[in-house]
PDB file of N, CA, C and O in Angstrom:
ATOM      1  N   MET A   1     101.850  87.208  82.288  1.00 74.00           N
ATOM      2  CA  MET A   1     103.096  88.143  81.367  1.00 74.00           C
ATOM      3  C   MET A   1     102.994  87.139  80.165  1.00 74.00           C
ATOM      4  O   MET A   1     102.821  86.456  80.088  1.00 74.00           O
ATOM      5  N   GLN A   2     102.866  88.449  79.062  1.00 70.00           N
ATOM      6  CA  GLN A   2     102.736  87.987  78.030  1.00 70.00           C
ATOM      7  C   GLN A   2     103.878  88.053  76.717  1.00 70.00           C
ATOM      8  O   GLN A   2     104.374  89.389  76.675  1.00 70.00           O
ATOM      9  N   LEU A   3     104.384  87.244  76.339  1.00 75.00           N
ATOM     10  CA  LEU A   3     105.552  87.666  75.583  1.00 75.00           C
ATOM     11  C   LEU A   3     105.181  88.105  73.994  1.00 75.00           C
ATOM     12  O   LEU A   3     104.304  88.180  73.830  1.00 75.00           O
ATOM     13  N   ASN A   4     106.515  88.367  73.173  1.00 73.00           N
ATOM     14  CA  ASN A   4     106.449  89.524  72.252  1.00 73.00           C
ATOM     15  C   ASN A   4     106.114  88.444  71.272  1.00 73.00           C
ATOM     16  O   ASN A   4     105.097  88.595  70.261  1.00 73.00           O
ATOM     17  N   SER A   5     105.823  87.090  71.416  1.00 80.00           N
ATOM     18  CA  SER A   5     105.965  85.733  70.773  1.00 80.00           C
ATOM     19  C   SER A   5     103.929  85.121  70.633  1.00 80.00           C
ATOM     20  O   SER A   5     103.122  84.886  69.927  1.00 80.00           O
ATOM     21  N   GLY A   6     103.287  86.181  71.758  1.00 81.00           N
ATOM     22  CA  GLY A   6     101.661  85.976  72.111  1.00 81.00           C
ATOM     23  C   GLY A   6     101.689  85.015  72.889  1.00 81.00           C
ATOM     24  O   GLY A   6     100.774  85.198  73.754  1.00 81.00           O
ATOM     25  N   GLU A   7     102.362  84.143  73.611  1.00 84.00           N
ATOM     26  CA  GLU A   7     102.844  83.157  74.124  1.00 84.00           C
ATOM     27  C   GLU A   7     102.361  83.778  75.742  1.00 84.00           C
ATOM     28  O   GLU A   7     103.236  84.921  76.279  1.00 84.00           O
ATOM     29  N   TRP A   8     101.595  83.003  76.635  1.00 88.00           N
ATOM     30  CA  TRP A   8     101.644  83.626  77.762  1.00 88.00           C
ATOM     31  C   TRP A   8     102.534  82.466  79.246  1.00 88.00           C
ATOM     32  O   TRP A   8     102.600  81.758  78.727  1.00 88.00           O
ATOM     33  N   LEU A   9     102.852  83.444  80.059  1.00 92.00           N
ATOM     34  CA  LEU A   9     104.050  82.553  80.830  1.00 92.00           C
ATOM     35  C   LEU A   9     103.000  82.741  82.449  1.00 92.00           C
ATOM     36  O   LEU A   9     102.440  84.314  82.833  1.00 92.00           O
ATOM     37  N   THR A  10     103.042  82.079  83.266  1.00 92.00           N
ATOM     38  CA  THR A  10     102.645  82.832  84.589  1.00 92.00           C
ATOM     39  C   THR A  10     103.867  82.741  85.176  1.00 92.00           C
ATOM     40  O   THR A  10     104.689  81.950  85.304  1.00 92.00           O
ATOM     41  N   VAL A  11     103.733  83.802  86.260  1.00 92.00           N
ATOM     42  CA  VAL A  11     105.153  83.963  87.084  1.00 92.00           C
ATOM     43  C   VAL A  11     104.730  84.204  88.634  1.00 92.00           C
ATOM     44  O   VAL A  11     103.478  84.783  88.641  1.00 92.00           O
ATOM     45  N   GLY A  12     104.953  84.020  89.639  1.00 91.00           N
ATOM     46  CA  GLY A  12     104.399  83.565  91.026  1.00 91.00           C
ATOM     47  C   GLY A  12     105.188  82.748  91.690  1.00 91.00           C
ATOM     48  O   GLY A  12     105.867  81.689  91.159  1.00 91.00           O
ATOM     49  N   ARG A  13     104.646  82.549  93.062  1.00 88.00           N
ATOM     50  CA  ARG A  13     104.966  81.359  94.236  1.00 88.00           C
ATOM     51  C   ARG A  13     104.481  80.295  93.772  1.00 88.00           C
ATOM     52  O   ARG A  13     103.431  80.364  93.138  1.00 88.00           O
ATOM     53  N   ALA A  14     105.065  79.383  94.837  1.00 89.00           N
ATOM     54  CA  ALA A  14     104.541  77.954  94.495  1.00 89.00           C
ATOM     55  C   ALA A  14     102.868  77.902  94.778  1.00 89.00           C
ATOM     56  O   ALA A  14     102.244  77.688  94.131  1.00 89.00           O
ATOM     57  N   ALA A  15     102.592  78.530  96.001  1.00 89.00           N
ATOM     58  CA  ALA A  15     100.808  78.677  96.569  1.00 89.00           C
ATOM     59  C   ALA A  15     100.110  78.934  95.349  1.00 89.00           C
ATOM     60  O   ALA A  15      99.175  78.730  94.778  1.00 89.00           O
ATOM     61  N   TRP A  16     100.707  80.482  94.362  1.00 90.00           N
ATOM     62  CA  TRP A  16      99.358  80.801  93.853  1.00 90.00           C
ATOM     63  C   TRP A  16     100.248  80.151  92.167  1.00 90.00           C
ATOM     64  O   TRP A  16      98.651  79.814  91.774  1.00 90.00           O
ATOM     65  N   LEU A  17     100.982  79.629  92.023  1.00 92.00           N
ATOM     66  CA  LEU A  17     100.580  78.628  90.687  1.00 92.00           C
ATOM     67  C   LEU A  17      99.676  77.613  91.070  1.00 92.00           C
ATOM     68  O   LEU A  17      99.006  77.463  90.070  1.00 92.00           O
ATOM     69  N   ALA A  18      99.633  76.913  92.302  1.00 91.00           N
ATOM     70  CA  ALA A  18      99.067  75.924  92.418  1.00 91.00           C
ATOM     71  C   ALA A  18      97.674  76.273  92.556  1.00 91.00           C
ATOM     72  O   ALA A  18      96.534  75.795  92.087  1.00 91.00           O
ATOM     73  N   SER A  19      97.676  77.773  92.856  1.00 92.00           N
ATOM     74  CA  SER A  19      96.084  77.869  92.808  1.00 92.00           C
ATOM     75  C   SER A  19      95.014  78.155  91.105  1.00 92.00           C
ATOM     76  O   SER A  19      94.361  78.404  91.133  1.00 92.00           O
ATOM     77  N   GLN A  20      96.471  78.821  90.504  1.00 91.00           N
ATOM     78  CA  GLN A  20      96.145  78.770  89.205  1.00 91.00           C
ATOM     79  C   GLN A  20      95.496  77.090  88.142  1.00 91.00           C
ATOM     80  O   GLN A  20      96.275  77.330  87.303  1.00 91.00           O
ATOM     81  N   GLN A  21      95.754  76.195  89.187  1.00 91.00           N
ATOM     82  CA  GLN A  21      95.869  74.046  88.569  1.00 91.00           C
ATOM     83  C   GLN A  21      97.101  74.638  87.993  1.00 91.00           C
ATOM     84  O   GLN A  21      96.727  73.295  86.913  1.00 91.00           O
ATOM     85  N   ILE A  22      98.120  74.961  88.323  1.00 92.00           N
ATOM     86  CA  ILE A  22      99.188  74.442  87.752  1.00 92.00           C
ATOM     87  C   ILE A  22     100.111  73.493  88.409  1.00 92.00           C
ATOM     88  O   ILE A  22     100.685  74.145  89.838  1.00 92.00           O
ATOM     89  N   ALA A  23     100.545  72.333  88.235  1.00 91.00           N
ATOM     90  CA  ALA A  23     101.066  71.386  88.615  1.00 91.00           C
ATOM     91  C   ALA A  23     102.307  71.304  88.401  1.00 91.00           C
ATOM     92  O   ALA A  23     103.250  71.901  87.815  1.00 91.00           O
ATOM     93  N   LEU A  24     102.815  71.450  90.105  1.00 92.00           N
ATOM     94  CA  LEU A  24     104.134  71.414  90.108  1.00 92.00           C
ATOM     95  C   LEU A  24     105.013  70.387  90.521  1.00 92.00           C
ATOM     96  O   LEU A  24     104.513  69.420  91.226  1.00 92.00           O
ATOM     97  N   PRO A  25     106.050  69.669  89.708  1.00 91.00           N
ATOM     98  CA  PRO A  25     106.816  68.374  90.067  1.00 91.00           C
ATOM     99  C   PRO A  25     107.311  68.766  91.221  1.00 91.00           C
ATOM    100  O   PRO A  25     107.873  69.680  91.763  1.00 91.00           O
ATOM    101  N   ALA A  26     108.193  67.624  91.963  1.00 89.00           N
ATOM    102  CA  ALA A  26     108.913  67.401  93.200  1.00 89.00           C
ATOM    103  C   ALA A  26     110.172  68.589  93.250  1.00 89.00           C
ATOM    104  O   ALA A  26     110.345  68.943  93.808  1.00 89.00           O
ATOM    105  N   GLN A  27     110.663  68.584  91.691  1.00 89.00           N
ATOM    106  CA  GLN A  27     112.279  69.168  91.253  1.00 89.00           C
ATOM    107  C   GLN A  27     111.586  70.603  91.391  1.00 89.00           C
ATOM    108  O   GLN A  27     112.677  71.371  90.875  1.00 89.00           O
ATOM    109  N   ALA A  28     110.573  71.000  91.173  1.00 92.00           N
ATOM    110  CA  ALA A  28     109.907  72.792  91.512  1.00 92.00           C
ATOM    111  C   ALA A  28     110.863  73.456  92.438  1.00 92.00           C
ATOM    112  O   ALA A  28     111.119  74.596  92.823  1.00 92.00           O
ATOM    113  N   GLU A  29     110.636  72.632  93.538  1.00 89.00           N
ATOM    114  CA  GLU A  29     111.581  73.055  94.732  1.00 89.00           C
ATOM    115  C   GLU A  29     112.598  72.677  95.448  1.00 89.00           C
ATOM    116  O   GLU A  29     112.878  71.756  95.566  1.00 89.00           O
ATOM    117  N   ASP A  30     113.823  73.939  95.985  1.00 90.00           N
ATOM    118  CA  ASP A  30     114.173  73.390  96.610  1.00 90.00           C
ATOM    119  C   ASP A  30     114.718  73.851  97.919  1.00 90.00           C
ATOM    120  O   ASP A  30     114.569  74.806  98.146  1.00 90.00           O
ATOM    121  N   ALA A  31     114.482  72.408  98.903  1.00 87.00           N
ATOM    122  CA  ALA A  31     114.470  72.715 100.369  1.00 87.00           C
ATOM    123  C   ALA A  31     115.621  73.762 100.647  1.00 87.00           C
ATOM    124  O   ALA A  31     115.863  74.336 101.665  1.00 87.00           O
ATOM    125  N   ALA A  32     116.755  73.458 100.172  1.00 89.00           N
ATOM    126  CA  ALA A  32     117.958  73.910 100.522  1.00 89.00           C
ATOM    127  C   ALA A  32     117.981  75.496 100.534  1.00 89.00           C
ATOM    128  O   ALA A  32     118.745  76.192 100.889  1.00 89.00           O
ATOM    129  N   LEU A  33     117.034  75.986  99.049  1.00 87.00           N
ATOM    130  CA  LEU A  33     117.351  77.472  99.246  1.00 87.00           C
ATOM    131  C   LEU A  33     115.464  77.822  99.678  1.00 87.00           C
ATOM    132  O   LEU A  33     115.031  79.012  99.225  1.00 87.00           O
ATOM    133  N   ALA A  34     115.359  77.665 101.031  1.00 84.00           N
ATOM    134  CA  ALA A  34     114.058  77.325 101.527  1.00 84.00           C
ATOM    135  C   ALA A  34     114.451  78.859 102.029  1.00 84.00           C
ATOM    136  O   ALA A  34     113.156  79.499 102.660  1.00 84.00           O
ATOM    137  N   PHE A  35     115.029  79.812 102.205  1.00 82.00           N
ATOM    138  CA  PHE A  35     115.510  81.035 102.658  1.00 82.00           C
ATOM    139  C   PHE A  35     115.018  81.968 101.454  1.00 82.00           C
ATOM    140  O   PHE A  35     115.084  83.423 101.754  1.00 82.00           O
ATOM    141  N   ALA A  36     115.171  81.570 100.570  1.00 85.00           N
ATOM    142  CA  ALA A  36     115.582  82.631  99.343  1.00 85.00           C
ATOM    143  C   ALA A  36     113.794  82.891  99.110  1.00 85.00           C
ATOM    144  O   ALA A  36     113.632  82.192  99.404  1.00 85.00           O
ATOM    145  N   SER A  37     114.025  84.040  98.182  1.00 85.00           N
ATOM    146  CA  SER A  37     112.845  85.037  97.638  1.00 85.00           C
ATOM    147  C   SER A  37     112.351  83.882  96.404  1.00 85.00           C
ATOM    148  O   SER A  37     112.822  83.090  95.582  1.00 85.00           O
ATOM    149  N   GLN A  38     111.835  83.310  96.257  1.00 88.00           N
ATOM    150  CA  GLN A  38     111.246  82.060  95.184  1.00 88.00           C
ATOM    151  C   GLN A  38     110.312  82.592  94.053  1.00 88.00           C
ATOM    152  O   GLN A  38     109.346  83.288  94.542  1.00 88.00           O
ATOM    153  N   VAL A  39     110.681  82.535  92.801  1.00 91.00           N
ATOM    154  CA  VAL A  39     109.685  83.227  91.677  1.00 91.00           C
ATOM    155  C   VAL A  39     109.877  81.606  90.412  1.00 91.00           C
ATOM    156  O   VAL A  39     110.644  81.132  90.505  1.00 91.00           O
ATOM    157  N   MET A  40     108.497  81.205  90.620  1.00 93.00           N
ATOM    158  CA  MET A  40     107.988  80.159  89.602  1.00 93.00           C
ATOM    159  C   MET A  40     107.503  80.672  88.299  1.00 93.00           C
ATOM    160  O   MET A  40     107.098  81.851  88.316  1.00 93.00           O
ATOM    161  N   ILE A  41     107.948  80.078  87.596  1.00 95.00           N
ATOM    162  CA  ILE A  41     107.546  80.219  85.770  1.00 95.00           C
ATOM    163  C   ILE A  41     106.885  79.150  85.565  1.00 95.00           C
ATOM    164  O   ILE A  41     107.919  77.779  85.352  1.00 95.00           O
ATOM    165  N   ALA A  42     105.631  79.547  84.463  1.00 94.00           N
ATOM    166  CA  ALA A  42     105.079  78.204  84.118  1.00 94.00           C
ATOM    167  C   ALA A  42     104.600  78.503  82.663  1.00 94.00           C
ATOM    168  O   ALA A  42     104.656  79.901  82.655  1.00 94.00           O
ATOM    169  N   ASP A  43     104.336  77.739  81.615  1.00 92.00           N
ATOM    170  CA  ASP A  43     103.705  78.180  80.310  1.00 92.00           C
ATOM    171  C   ASP A  43     102.609  77.571  80.547  1.00 92.00           C
ATOM    172  O   ASP A  43     101.967  76.380  81.402  1.00 92.00           O
ATOM    173  N   LYS A  44     101.616  77.058  79.230  1.00 90.00           N
ATOM    174  CA  LYS A  44     100.418  76.333  79.465  1.00 90.00           C
ATOM    175  C   LYS A  44     100.802  75.066  79.301  1.00 90.00           C
ATOM    176  O   LYS A  44      99.888  74.212  79.566  1.00 90.00           O
ATOM    177  N   ALA A  45     102.033  74.653  79.230  1.00 91.00           N
ATOM    178  CA  ALA A  45     102.096  73.386  79.234  1.00 91.00           C
ATOM    179  C   ALA A  45     102.817  72.570  80.900  1.00 91.00           C
ATOM    180  O   ALA A  45     102.311  71.771  80.841  1.00 91.00           O
ATOM    181  N   GLY A  46     103.221  74.018  81.482  1.00 93.00           N
ATOM    182  CA  GLY A  46     103.026  73.758  83.337  1.00 93.00           C
ATOM    183  C   GLY A  46     104.640  74.329  83.409  1.00 93.00           C
ATOM    184  O   GLY A  46     105.199  75.323  82.859  1.00 93.00           O
ATOM    185  N   TRP A  47     105.267  74.120  84.420  1.00 94.00           N
ATOM    186  CA  TRP A  47     106.150  74.260  85.145  1.00 94.00           C
ATOM    187  C   TRP A  47     107.627  74.204  84.150  1.00 94.00           C
ATOM    188  O   TRP A  47     107.641  73.370  83.891  1.00 94.00           O
ATOM    189  N   LEU A  48     107.868  75.702  84.267  1.00 95.00           N
ATOM    190  CA  LEU A  48     109.414  75.790  83.314  1.00 95.00           C
ATOM    191  C   LEU A  48     110.394  75.844  84.361  1.00 95.00           C
ATOM    192  O   LEU A  48     111.382  75.335  84.168  1.00 95.00           O
ATOM    193  N   ALA A  49     110.020  76.505  85.195  1.00 94.00           N
ATOM    194  CA  ALA A  49     111.995  76.944  85.857  1.00 94.00           C
ATOM    195  C   ALA A  49     111.363  77.667  87.732  1.00 94.00           C
ATOM    196  O   ALA A  49     110.052  78.150  87.639  1.00 94.00           O
ATOM    197  N   THR A  50     112.178  77.599  88.275  1.00 95.00           N
ATOM    198  CA  THR A  50     112.014  78.459  89.445  1.00 95.00           C
ATOM    199  C   THR A  50     113.399  78.728  89.941  1.00 95.00           C
ATOM    200  O   THR A  50     114.755  78.572  89.305  1.00 95.00           O
ATOM    201  N   LEU A  51     113.273  80.552  90.329  1.00 93.00           N
ATOM    202  CA  LEU A  51     114.246  81.000  90.624  1.00 93.00           C
ATOM    203  C   LEU A  51     114.748  81.532  91.984  1.00 93.00           C
ATOM    204  O   LEU A  51     113.132  81.755  92.114  1.00 93.00           O
ATOM    205  N   TYR A  52     115.525  81.605  92.338  1.00 91.00           N
ATOM    206  CA  TYR A  52     115.563  81.942  93.943  1.00 91.00           C
ATOM    207  C   TYR A  52     116.563  83.129  93.726  1.00 91.00           C
ATOM    208  O   TYR A  52     117.665  83.142  93.297  1.00 91.00           O
ATOM    209  N   LEU A  53     115.772  84.267  94.770  1.00 86.00           N
ATOM    210  CA  LEU A  53     116.611  85.333  94.775  1.00 86.00           C
ATOM    211  C   LEU A  53     116.990  85.708  96.372  1.00 86.00           C
ATOM    212  O   LEU A  53     116.275  85.524  97.282  1.00 86.00           O
ATOM    213  N   ILE A  54     118.209  86.089  96.347  1.00 82.00           N
ATOM    214  CA  ILE A  54     118.655  86.124  97.744  1.00 82.00           C
ATOM    215  C   ILE A  54     119.495  87.772  97.833  1.00 82.00           C
ATOM    216  O   ILE A  54     120.680  88.195  96.816  1.00 82.00           O
ATOM    217  N   ASP A  55     119.316  88.525  98.738  1.00 77.00           N
ATOM    218  CA  ASP A  55     119.520  89.666  99.235  1.00 77.00           C
ATOM    219  C   ASP A  55     120.970  89.862  99.884  1.00 77.00           C
ATOM    220  O   ASP A  55     120.557  89.244 100.823  1.00 77.00           O
ATOM    221  N   GLN A  56     122.237  90.175  99.844  1.00 76.00           N
ATOM    222  CA  GLN A  56     122.656  90.285 101.021  1.00 76.00           C
ATOM    223  C   GLN A  56     123.039  91.628 101.867  1.00 76.00           C
ATOM    224  O   GLN A  56     122.719  92.754 101.189  1.00 76.00           O
ATOM    225  N   PRO A  57     123.046  91.815 102.723  1.00 74.00           N
ATOM    226  CA  PRO A  57     122.915  93.304 103.746  1.00 74.00           C
ATOM    227  C   PRO A  57     123.747  93.717 103.362  1.00 74.00           C
ATOM    228  O   PRO A  57     125.211  93.246 103.475  1.00 74.00           O
ATOM    229  N   VAL A  58     124.200  95.103 103.301  1.00 80.00           N
ATOM    230  CA  VAL A  58     125.147  96.116 102.934  1.00 80.00           C
ATOM    231  C   VAL A  58     126.157  96.030 104.038  1.00 80.00           C
ATOM    232  O   VAL A  58     125.573  95.776 105.384  1.00 80.00           O
ATOM    233  N   LYS A  59     127.222  96.178 103.723  1.00 84.00           N
ATOM    234  CA  LYS A  59     128.290  96.292 104.854  1.00 84.00           C
ATOM    235  C   LYS A  59     128.034  96.864 105.949  1.00 84.00           C
ATOM    236  O   LYS A  59     128.692  96.834 107.446  1.00 84.00           O
ATOM    237  N   ASP A  60     127.534  98.332 105.873  1.00 85.00           N
ATOM    238  CA  ASP A  60     127.016  99.417 106.743  1.00 85.00           C
ATOM    239  C   ASP A  60     125.728  98.861 107.781  1.00 85.00           C
ATOM    240  O   ASP A  60     125.395  99.879 108.481  1.00 85.00           O
ATOM    241  N   ALA A  61     125.081  97.887 107.413  1.00 84.00           N
ATOM    242  CA  ALA A  61     123.517  97.771 107.612  1.00 84.00           C
ATOM    243  C   ALA A  61     123.794  97.573 109.300  1.00 84.00           C
ATOM    244  O   ALA A  61     122.972  98.576 109.587  1.00 84.00           O
ATOM    245  N   GLU A  62     124.181  96.974 109.894  1.00 87.00           N
ATOM    246  CA  GLU A  62     124.546  96.400 111.216  1.00 87.00           C
ATOM    247  C   GLU A  62     124.991  98.185 112.001  1.00 87.00           C
ATOM    248  O   GLU A  62     123.819  98.304 112.626  1.00 87.00           O
ATOM    249  N   PRO A  63     125.925  98.216 111.827  1.00 91.00           N
ATOM    250  CA  PRO A  63     125.954  99.741 112.567  1.00 91.00           C
ATOM    251  C   PRO A  63     125.052 101.289 112.437  1.00 91.00           C
ATOM    252  O   PRO A  63     125.102 101.606 113.010  1.00 91.00           O
ATOM    253  N   SER A  64     124.379 101.022 111.203  1.00 90.00           N
ATOM    254  CA  SER A  64     123.544 102.292 110.801  1.00 90.00           C
ATOM    255  C   SER A  64     122.212 101.734 111.614  1.00 90.00           C
ATOM    256  O   SER A  64     121.506 102.883 112.300  1.00 90.00           O
ATOM    257  N   VAL A  65     121.749 100.266 111.393  1.00 90.00           N
ATOM    258  CA  VAL A  65     120.516 100.414 112.556  1.00 90.00           C
ATOM    259  C   VAL A  65     121.049 100.769 113.973  1.00 90.00           C
ATOM    260  O   VAL A  65     120.098 100.954 114.612  1.00 90.00           O
ATOM    261  N   LYS A  66     122.135 100.169 114.462  1.00 92.00           N
ATOM    262  CA  LYS A  66     122.853 100.333 115.673  1.00 92.00           C
ATOM    263  C   LYS A  66     122.503 102.010 115.951  1.00 92.00           C
ATOM    264  O   LYS A  66     121.888 102.551 117.290  1.00 92.00           O
ATOM    265  N   HIS A  67     122.893 102.833 115.099  1.00 93.00           N
ATOM    266  CA  HIS A  67     122.926 104.246 115.231  1.00 93.00           C
ATOM    267  C   HIS A  67     121.361 105.208 115.399  1.00 93.00           C
ATOM    268  O   HIS A  67     121.209 105.187 116.285  1.00 93.00           O
ATOM    269  N   LEU A  68     120.448 104.656 114.907  1.00 93.00           N
ATOM    270  CA  LEU A  68     119.599 104.705 114.578  1.00 93.00           C
ATOM    271  C   LEU A  68     118.429 104.356 115.881  1.00 93.00           C
ATOM    272  O   LEU A  68     117.931 105.234 116.975  1.00 93.00           O
ATOM    273  N   LEU A  69     118.735 103.127 116.085  1.00 94.00           N
ATOM    274  CA  LEU A  69     118.329 102.207 117.873  1.00 94.00           C
ATOM    275  C   LEU A  69     118.803 103.536 118.969  1.00 94.00           C
ATOM    276  O   LEU A  69     117.542 103.595 119.602  1.00 94.00           O
ATOM    277  N   ALA A  70     120.288 104.035 118.797  1.00 95.00           N
ATOM    278  CA  ALA A  70     120.399 104.529 119.813  1.00 95.00           C
ATOM    279  C   ALA A  70     119.931 106.101 119.712  1.00 95.00           C
ATOM    280  O   ALA A  70     120.232 106.663 120.838  1.00 95.00           O
ATOM    281  N   SER A  71     119.350 106.309 118.692  1.00 95.00           N
ATOM    282  CA  SER A  71     119.036 107.832 118.290  1.00 95.00           C
ATOM    283  C   SER A  71     117.240 108.213 118.897  1.00 95.00           C
ATOM    284  O   SER A  71     116.934 109.078 118.532  1.00 95.00           O
ATOM    285  N   GLY A  72     116.967 106.389 119.287  1.00 94.00           N
ATOM    286  CA  GLY A  72     115.827 106.759 119.666  1.00 94.00           C
ATOM    287  C   GLY A  72     114.625 106.463 118.510  1.00 94.00           C
ATOM    288  O   GLY A  72     113.503 106.189 118.514  1.00 94.00           O
ATOM    289  N   TYR A  73     114.884 106.639 117.629  1.00 94.00           N
ATOM    290  CA  TYR A  73     114.262 105.357 116.202  1.00 94.00           C
ATOM    291  C   TYR A  73     113.787 104.066 116.113  1.00 94.00           C
ATOM    292  O   TYR A  73     114.361 103.683 116.627  1.00 94.00           O
ATOM    293  N   VAL A  74     112.506 103.872 115.827  1.00 91.00           N
ATOM    294  CA  VAL A  74     111.399 102.449 115.725  1.00 91.00           C
ATOM    295  C   VAL A  74     112.253 101.857 114.493  1.00 91.00           C
ATOM    296  O   VAL A  74     112.030 102.648 113.427  1.00 91.00           O
ATOM    297  N   VAL A  75     113.035 100.724 114.467  1.00 88.00           N
ATOM    298  CA  VAL A  75     113.823 100.116 113.514  1.00 88.00           C
ATOM    299  C   VAL A  75     112.869  98.905 113.228  1.00 88.00           C
ATOM    300  O   VAL A  75     112.818  98.074 114.201  1.00 88.00           O
ATOM    301  N   ALA A  76     112.555  98.569 111.564  1.00 82.00           N
ATOM    302  CA  ALA A  76     111.754  97.273 111.110  1.00 82.00           C
ATOM    303  C   ALA A  76     112.156  97.076 109.834  1.00 82.00           C
ATOM    304  O   ALA A  76     112.379  97.765 109.223  1.00 82.00           O
ATOM    305  N   MET A  77     112.566  95.848 109.754  1.00 73.00           N
ATOM    306  CA  MET A  77     113.179  94.643 108.466  1.00 73.00           C
ATOM    307  C   MET A  77     112.331  94.375 107.711  1.00 73.00           C
ATOM    308  O   MET A  77     110.839  93.735 108.474  1.00 73.00           O
ATOM    309  N   ILE A  78     111.700  94.795 106.816  1.00 69.00           N
ATOM    310  CA  ILE A  78     110.762  94.602 105.890  1.00 69.00           C
ATOM    311  C   ILE A  78     111.334  93.740 104.653  1.00 69.00           C
ATOM    312  O   ILE A  78     111.676  94.414 103.921  1.00 69.00           O
ATOM    313  N   SER A  79     110.843  92.633 104.599  1.00 63.00           N
ATOM    314  CA  SER A  79     111.791  91.771 103.944  1.00 63.00           C
ATOM    315  C   SER A  79     110.852  90.949 102.552  1.00 63.00           C
ATOM    316  O   SER A  79     109.700  90.316 103.550  1.00 63.00           O
ATOM    317  N   GLY A  80     110.684  90.308 101.905  1.00 59.00           N
ATOM    318  CA  GLY A  80     109.985  89.405 100.814  1.00 59.00           C
ATOM    319  C   GLY A  80     110.720  88.210 100.934  1.00 59.00           C
ATOM    320  O   GLY A  80     110.386  87.141 100.576  1.00 59.00           O
ATOM    321  N   ASP A  81     111.817  87.952 101.457  1.00 57.00           N
ATOM    322  CA  ASP A  81     112.410  86.276 102.281  1.00 57.00           C
ATOM    323  C   ASP A  81     111.255  85.462 102.789  1.00 57.00           C
ATOM    324  O   ASP A  81     110.573  85.937 103.301  1.00 57.00           O
ATOM    325  N   ARG A  82     111.587  84.401 102.580  1.00 59.00           N
ATOM    326  CA  ARG A  82     110.678  83.474 103.031  1.00 59.00           C
ATOM    327  C   ARG A  82     111.070  82.917 104.482  1.00 59.00           C
ATOM    328  O   ARG A  82     110.062  82.162 104.928  1.00 59.00           O
ATOM    329  N   GLN A  83     112.045  83.147 104.996  1.00 56.00           N
ATOM    330  CA  GLN A  83     112.498  82.764 106.121  1.00 56.00           C
ATOM    331  C   GLN A  83     112.416  81.498 106.268  1.00 56.00           C
ATOM    332  O   GLN A  83     112.016  81.279 107.362  1.00 56.00           O
ATOM    333  N   GLY A  84     112.626  80.432 105.623  1.00 49.00           N
ATOM    334  CA  GLY A  84     112.786  79.002 105.530  1.00 49.00           C
ATOM    335  C   GLY A  84     111.141  78.636 105.687  1.00 49.00           C
ATOM    336  O   GLY A  84     111.491  77.281 105.745  1.00 49.00           O
ATOM    337  N   GLN A  85     110.123  79.213 105.078  1.00 48.00           N
ATOM    338  CA  GLN A  85     109.010  78.706 105.016  1.00 48.00           C
ATOM    339  C   GLN A  85     108.754  78.269 103.914  1.00 48.00           C
ATOM    340  O   GLN A  85     108.760  78.134 102.757  1.00 48.00           O
TER     341      GLN A  85
END
């Protein structure tokens, strides 16, 4: 991603930043947030920050899914969450 200043930022998950030869310090990842979607940001000097994104299911998700299943639909959840990996 190129900023208006012309500086480039690298944005992605830990494995991708590592594949770009960007060293990640120990504090770059928080094991307590292993379930959340992870977005890391780095510039030419290295790692800058890690963002953790979490979605909460909407209140009627469970009854809606049960209704679809009872109606004969096949239901699958597709998510970017890391599931503790």
